[in-house]
mmCIF file of C-alpha atoms in Angstrom:
data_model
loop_
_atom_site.group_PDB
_atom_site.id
_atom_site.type_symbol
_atom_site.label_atom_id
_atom_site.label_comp_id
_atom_site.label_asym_id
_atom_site.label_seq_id
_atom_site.Cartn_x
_atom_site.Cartn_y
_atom_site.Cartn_z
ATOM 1 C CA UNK A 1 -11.747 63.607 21.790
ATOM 2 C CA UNK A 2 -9.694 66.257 23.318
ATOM 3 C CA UNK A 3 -9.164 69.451 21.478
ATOM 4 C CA UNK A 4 -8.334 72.413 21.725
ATOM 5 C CA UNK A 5 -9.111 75.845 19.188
ATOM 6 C CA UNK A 6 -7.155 79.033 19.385
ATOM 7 C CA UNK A 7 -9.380 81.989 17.270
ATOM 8 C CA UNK A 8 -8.147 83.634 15.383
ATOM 9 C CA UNK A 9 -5.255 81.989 13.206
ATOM 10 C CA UNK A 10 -3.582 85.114 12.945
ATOM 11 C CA UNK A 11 -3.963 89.169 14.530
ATOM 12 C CA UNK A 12 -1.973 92.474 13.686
ATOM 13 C CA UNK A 13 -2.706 95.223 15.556
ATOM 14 C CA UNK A 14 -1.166 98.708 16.278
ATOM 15 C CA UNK A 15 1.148 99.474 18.722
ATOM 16 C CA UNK A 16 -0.160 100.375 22.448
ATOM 17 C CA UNK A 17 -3.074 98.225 21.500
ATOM 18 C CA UNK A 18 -4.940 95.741 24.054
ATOM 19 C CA UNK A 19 -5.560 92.341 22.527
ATOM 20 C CA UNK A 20 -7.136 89.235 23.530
ATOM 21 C CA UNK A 21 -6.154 86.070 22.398
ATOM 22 C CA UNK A 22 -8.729 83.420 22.488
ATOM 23 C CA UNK A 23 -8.516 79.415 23.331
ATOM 24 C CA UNK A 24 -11.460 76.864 23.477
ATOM 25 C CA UNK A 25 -11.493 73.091 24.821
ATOM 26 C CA UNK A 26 -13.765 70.243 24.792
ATOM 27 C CA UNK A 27 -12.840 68.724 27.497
ATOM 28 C CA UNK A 28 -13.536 70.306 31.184
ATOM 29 C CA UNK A 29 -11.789 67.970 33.193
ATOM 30 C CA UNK A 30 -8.493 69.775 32.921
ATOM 31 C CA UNK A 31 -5.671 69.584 34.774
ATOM 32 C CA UNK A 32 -4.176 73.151 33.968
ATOM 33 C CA UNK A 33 -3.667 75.368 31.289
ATOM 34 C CA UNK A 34 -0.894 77.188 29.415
ATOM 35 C CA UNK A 35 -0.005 79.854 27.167
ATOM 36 C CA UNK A 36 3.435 79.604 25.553
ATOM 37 C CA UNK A 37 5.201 81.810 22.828
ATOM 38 C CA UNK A 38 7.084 80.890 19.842
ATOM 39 C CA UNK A 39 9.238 83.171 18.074
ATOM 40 C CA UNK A 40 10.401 81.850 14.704
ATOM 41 C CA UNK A 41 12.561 78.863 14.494
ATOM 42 C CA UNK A 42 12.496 78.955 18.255
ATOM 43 C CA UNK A 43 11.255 76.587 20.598
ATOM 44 C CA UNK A 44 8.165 77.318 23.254
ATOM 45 C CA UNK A 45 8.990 79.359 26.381
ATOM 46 C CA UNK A 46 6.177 79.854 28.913
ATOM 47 C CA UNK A 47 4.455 82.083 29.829
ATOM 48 C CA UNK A 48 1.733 81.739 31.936
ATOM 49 C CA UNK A 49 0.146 78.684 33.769
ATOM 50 C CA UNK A 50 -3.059 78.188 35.322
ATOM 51 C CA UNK A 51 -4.403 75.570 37.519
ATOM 52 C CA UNK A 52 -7.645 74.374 37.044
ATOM 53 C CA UNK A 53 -8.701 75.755 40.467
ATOM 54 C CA UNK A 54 -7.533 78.766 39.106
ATOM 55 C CA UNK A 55 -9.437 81.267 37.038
ATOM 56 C CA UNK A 56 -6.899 83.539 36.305
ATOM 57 C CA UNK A 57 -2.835 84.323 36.422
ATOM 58 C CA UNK A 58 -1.340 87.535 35.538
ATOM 59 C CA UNK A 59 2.676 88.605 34.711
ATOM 60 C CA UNK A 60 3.137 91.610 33.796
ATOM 61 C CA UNK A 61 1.233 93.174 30.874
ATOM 62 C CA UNK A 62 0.292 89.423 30.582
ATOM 63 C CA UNK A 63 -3.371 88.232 31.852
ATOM 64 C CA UNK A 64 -4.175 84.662 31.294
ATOM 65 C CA UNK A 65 -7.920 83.877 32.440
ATOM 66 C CA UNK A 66 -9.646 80.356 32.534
ATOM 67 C CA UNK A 67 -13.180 79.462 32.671
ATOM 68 C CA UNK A 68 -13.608 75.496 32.717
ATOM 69 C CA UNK A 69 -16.713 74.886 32.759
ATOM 70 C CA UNK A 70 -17.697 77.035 29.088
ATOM 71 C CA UNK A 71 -14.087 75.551 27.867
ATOM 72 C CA UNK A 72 -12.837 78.383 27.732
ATOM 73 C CA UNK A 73 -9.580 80.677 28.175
ATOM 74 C CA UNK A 74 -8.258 84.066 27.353
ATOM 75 C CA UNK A 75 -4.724 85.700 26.851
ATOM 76 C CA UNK A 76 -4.918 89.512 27.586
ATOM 77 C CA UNK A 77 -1.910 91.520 26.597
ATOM 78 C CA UNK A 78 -1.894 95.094 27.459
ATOM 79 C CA UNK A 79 -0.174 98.322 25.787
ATOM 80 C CA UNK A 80 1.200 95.538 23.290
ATOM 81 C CA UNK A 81 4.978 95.738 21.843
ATOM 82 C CA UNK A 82 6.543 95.299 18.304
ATOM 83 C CA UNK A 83 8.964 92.742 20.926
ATOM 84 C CA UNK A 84 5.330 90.971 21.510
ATOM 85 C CA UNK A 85 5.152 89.457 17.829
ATOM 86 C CA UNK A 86 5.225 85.840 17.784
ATOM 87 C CA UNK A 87 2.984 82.720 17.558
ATOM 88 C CA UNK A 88 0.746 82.520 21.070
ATOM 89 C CA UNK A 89 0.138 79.042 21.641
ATOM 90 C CA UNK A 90 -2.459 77.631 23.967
ATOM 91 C CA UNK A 91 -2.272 73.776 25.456
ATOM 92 C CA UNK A 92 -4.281 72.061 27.844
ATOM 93 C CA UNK A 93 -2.992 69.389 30.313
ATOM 94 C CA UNK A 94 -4.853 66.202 31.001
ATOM 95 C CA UNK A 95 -3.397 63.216 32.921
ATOM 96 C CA UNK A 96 -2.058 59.728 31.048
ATOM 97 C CA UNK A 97 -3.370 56.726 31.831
ATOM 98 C CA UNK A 98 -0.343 55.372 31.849
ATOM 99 C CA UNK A 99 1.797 58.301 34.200
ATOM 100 C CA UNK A 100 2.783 61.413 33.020
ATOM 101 C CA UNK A 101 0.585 63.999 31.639
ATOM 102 C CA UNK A 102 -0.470 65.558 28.748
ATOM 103 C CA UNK A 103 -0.115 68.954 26.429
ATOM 104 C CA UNK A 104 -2.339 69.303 24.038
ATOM 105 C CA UNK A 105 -1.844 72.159 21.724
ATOM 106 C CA UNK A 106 -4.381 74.750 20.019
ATOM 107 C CA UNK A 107 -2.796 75.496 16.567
ATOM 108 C CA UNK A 108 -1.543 78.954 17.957
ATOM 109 C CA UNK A 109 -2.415 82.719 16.809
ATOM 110 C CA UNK A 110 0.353 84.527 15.204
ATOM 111 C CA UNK A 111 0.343 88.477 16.613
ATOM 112 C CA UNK A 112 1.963 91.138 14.976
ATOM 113 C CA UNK A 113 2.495 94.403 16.860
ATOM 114 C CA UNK A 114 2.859 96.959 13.980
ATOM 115 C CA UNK A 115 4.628 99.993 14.683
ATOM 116 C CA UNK B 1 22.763 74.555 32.866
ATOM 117 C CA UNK B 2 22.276 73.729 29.051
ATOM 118 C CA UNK B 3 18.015 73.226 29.784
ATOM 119 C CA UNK B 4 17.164 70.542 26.998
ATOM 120 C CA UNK B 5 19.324 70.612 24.104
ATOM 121 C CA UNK B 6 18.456 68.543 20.709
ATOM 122 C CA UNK B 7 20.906 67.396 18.159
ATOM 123 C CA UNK B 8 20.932 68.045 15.277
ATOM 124 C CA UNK B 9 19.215 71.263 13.938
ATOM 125 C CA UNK B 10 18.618 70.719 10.811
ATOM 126 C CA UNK B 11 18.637 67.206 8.160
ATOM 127 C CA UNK B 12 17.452 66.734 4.824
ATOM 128 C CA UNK B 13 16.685 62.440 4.226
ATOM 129 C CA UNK B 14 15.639 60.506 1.093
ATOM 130 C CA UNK B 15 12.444 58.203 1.294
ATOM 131 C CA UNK B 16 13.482 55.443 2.944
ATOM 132 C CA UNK B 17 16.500 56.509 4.588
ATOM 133 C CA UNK B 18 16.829 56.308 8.639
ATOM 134 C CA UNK B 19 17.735 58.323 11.053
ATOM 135 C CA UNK B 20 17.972 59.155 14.806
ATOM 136 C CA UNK B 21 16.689 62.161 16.637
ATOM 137 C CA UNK B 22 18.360 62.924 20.205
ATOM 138 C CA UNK B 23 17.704 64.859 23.149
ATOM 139 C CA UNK B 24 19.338 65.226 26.064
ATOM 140 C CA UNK B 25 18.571 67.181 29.329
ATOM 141 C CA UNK B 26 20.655 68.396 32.275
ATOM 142 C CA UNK B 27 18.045 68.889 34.805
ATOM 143 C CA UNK B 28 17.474 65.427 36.015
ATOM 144 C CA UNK B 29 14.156 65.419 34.811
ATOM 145 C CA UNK B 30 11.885 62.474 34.941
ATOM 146 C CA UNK B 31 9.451 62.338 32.312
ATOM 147 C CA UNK B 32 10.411 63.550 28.566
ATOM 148 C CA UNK B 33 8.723 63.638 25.242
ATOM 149 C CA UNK B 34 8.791 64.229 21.501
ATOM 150 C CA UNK B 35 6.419 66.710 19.433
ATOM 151 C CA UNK B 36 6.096 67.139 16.397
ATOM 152 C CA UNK B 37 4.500 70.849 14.942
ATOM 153 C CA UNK B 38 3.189 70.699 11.433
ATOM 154 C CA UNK B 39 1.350 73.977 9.902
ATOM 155 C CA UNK B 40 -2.229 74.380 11.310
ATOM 156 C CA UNK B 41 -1.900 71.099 13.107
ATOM 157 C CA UNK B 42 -0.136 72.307 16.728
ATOM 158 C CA UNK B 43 2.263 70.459 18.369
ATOM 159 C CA UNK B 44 1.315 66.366 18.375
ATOM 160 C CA UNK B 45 3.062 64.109 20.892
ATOM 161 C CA UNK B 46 4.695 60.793 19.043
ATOM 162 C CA UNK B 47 5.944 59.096 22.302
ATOM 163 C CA UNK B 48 6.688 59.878 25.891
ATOM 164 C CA UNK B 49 8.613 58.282 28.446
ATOM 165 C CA UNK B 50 8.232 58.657 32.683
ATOM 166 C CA UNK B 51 11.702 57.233 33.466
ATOM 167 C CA UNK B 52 14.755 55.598 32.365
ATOM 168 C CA UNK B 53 13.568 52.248 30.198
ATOM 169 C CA UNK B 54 10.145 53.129 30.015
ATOM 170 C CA UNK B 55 8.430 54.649 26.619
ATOM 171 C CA UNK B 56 4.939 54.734 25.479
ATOM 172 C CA UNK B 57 2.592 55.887 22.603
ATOM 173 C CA UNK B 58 1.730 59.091 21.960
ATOM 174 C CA UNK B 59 -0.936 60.574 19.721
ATOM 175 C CA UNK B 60 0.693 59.905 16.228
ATOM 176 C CA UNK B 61 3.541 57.212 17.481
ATOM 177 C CA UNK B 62 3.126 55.179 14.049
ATOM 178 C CA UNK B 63 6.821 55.567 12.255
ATOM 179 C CA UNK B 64 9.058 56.309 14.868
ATOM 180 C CA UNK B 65 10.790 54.515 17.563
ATOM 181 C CA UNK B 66 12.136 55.757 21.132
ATOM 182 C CA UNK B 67 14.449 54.409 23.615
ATOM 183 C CA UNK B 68 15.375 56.226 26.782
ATOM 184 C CA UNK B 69 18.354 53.914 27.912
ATOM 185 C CA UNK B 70 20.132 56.566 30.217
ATOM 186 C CA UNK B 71 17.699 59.181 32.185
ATOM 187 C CA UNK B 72 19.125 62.358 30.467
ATOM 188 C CA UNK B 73 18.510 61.189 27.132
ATOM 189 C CA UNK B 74 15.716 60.446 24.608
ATOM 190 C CA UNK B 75 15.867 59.197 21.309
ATOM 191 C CA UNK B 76 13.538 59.281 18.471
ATOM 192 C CA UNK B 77 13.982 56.851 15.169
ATOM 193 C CA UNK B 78 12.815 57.123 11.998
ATOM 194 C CA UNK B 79 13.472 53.841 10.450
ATOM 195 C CA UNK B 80 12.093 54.173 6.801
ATOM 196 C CA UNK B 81 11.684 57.788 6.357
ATOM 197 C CA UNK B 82 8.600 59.378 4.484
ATOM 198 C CA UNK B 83 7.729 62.830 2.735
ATOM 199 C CA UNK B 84 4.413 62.997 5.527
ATOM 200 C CA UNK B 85 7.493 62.897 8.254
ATOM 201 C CA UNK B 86 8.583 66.474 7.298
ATOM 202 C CA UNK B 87 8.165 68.630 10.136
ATOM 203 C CA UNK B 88 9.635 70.469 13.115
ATOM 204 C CA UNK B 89 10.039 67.918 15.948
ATOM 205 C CA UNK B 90 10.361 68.970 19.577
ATOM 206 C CA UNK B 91 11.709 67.344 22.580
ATOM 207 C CA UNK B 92 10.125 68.453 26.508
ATOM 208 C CA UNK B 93 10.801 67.377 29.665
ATOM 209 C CA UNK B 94 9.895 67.757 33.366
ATOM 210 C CA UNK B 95 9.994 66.556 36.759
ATOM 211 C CA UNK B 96 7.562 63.871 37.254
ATOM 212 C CA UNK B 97 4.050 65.567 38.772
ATOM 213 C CA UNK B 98 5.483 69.032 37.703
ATOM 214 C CA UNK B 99 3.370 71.796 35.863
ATOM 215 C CA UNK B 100 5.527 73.142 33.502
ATOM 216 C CA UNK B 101 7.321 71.369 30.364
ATOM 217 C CA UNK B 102 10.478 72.475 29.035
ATOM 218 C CA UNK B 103 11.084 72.360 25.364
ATOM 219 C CA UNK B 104 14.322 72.500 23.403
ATOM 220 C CA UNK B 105 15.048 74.367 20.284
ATOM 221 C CA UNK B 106 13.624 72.155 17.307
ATOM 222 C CA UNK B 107 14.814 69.657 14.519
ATOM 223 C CA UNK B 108 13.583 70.862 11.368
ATOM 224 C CA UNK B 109 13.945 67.319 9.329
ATOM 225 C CA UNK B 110 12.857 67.356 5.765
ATOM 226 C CA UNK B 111 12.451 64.477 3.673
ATOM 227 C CA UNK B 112 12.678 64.106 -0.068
#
């Protein structure tokens, strides 16, 4: 079955820290991967996506890196932001059958960025 | 450019009471779908659909119905509505072969 594990459930750190957000899969055969955010009552914007011939994409004080064959990816935020709180959620793309493709979502880590 | 809008924001149903769920998109996009996000679950798909009169099963399709009769739009039913249907549902869409989903604000249905 594919799944996917975001560790932890929840962070708060100070602000200017660096953080990294973790996200595991059991299923290599990827198509790409995403990070997304979620503010409250708010849908999902993107943020960064990475092919699976990728290993890493980067935007800004954002650093998304993926490593297929341990299942594995990382968010990196630098010098984080009480404007960086929010739910970070992490979802993997595999083709349908059928057409189409795919997201399957970790069940996110929510970040606050205490002043 | 509205992006993918979804209508309406909020509903409160009784058990056993029906309902429909739309989305609509202004970006010509192909291939659209319906999440729902429950606490410490993630986002689920119910159904899908890669073009106009086409719709298929999801992860957790048992409950709902979906019709996608004009391209733009995608409907989700609820025919007999149940307490384990409360949730945040989300519509996405995208070009078809594209990368990147977009996803529209939320319905937050609850249901006595």
């Amino acid at each position: 079955k594919q799944e996917v594990t975001q560790i932890p459930a929840a962070l708060s750190v100070p602000e200017g820290e660096n953080l990294v957000l973790n996200c595991s899969f059991t299923d290599s055969a990827i198509y790409n991967l995403q990070w997304f955010r979620q503010d409250p009552g708010k849908g999902l914007t993107s943020l960064l996506l990475i092919q699976s011939s990728q290993r890493e994409q980067t935007s800004g004080r954002l650093n998304a890196s993926l490593d297929k064959s341990s299942g594995r990816s990382t968010l990196y935020i630098a010098a984080s932001q009480p404007g960086d709180s929010a739910t970070y959620l992490c979802a993997v793309r595999w083709v349908l059958t059928g057409g189409g493709n795919k997201l399957t979502f970790g069940t996110g880590t929510q970040l606050k960025v205490e002043l | 450019n509205a992006g993918v809008t979804q209508t309406p924001k909020f509903r409160v149903l009784k058990t056993g009471q029906s309902m429909t769920l739309l989305c609509a998109q202004d970006m010509n996009h192909e291939y659209m779908y319906w999440y729902r996000q429950d606490p410490g679950m993630g986002l689920r798909l119910i159904h899908y659909s890669v073009g106009e009169g086409t719709t298929a099963k999801g992860e957790v399709p048992d409950g709902y119905n979906v019709s996608r009769l004009k391209k733009q739009n995608f409907l989700l039913g609820l025919e007999s509505a149940a307490p384990s249907q409360t949730s945040v549902y989300f519509c996405a869409s995208t070009y078809a072969g594209a990368d990147t989903q977009y996803f529209g604000p939320g319905t937050r249905l609850t249901v006595l």
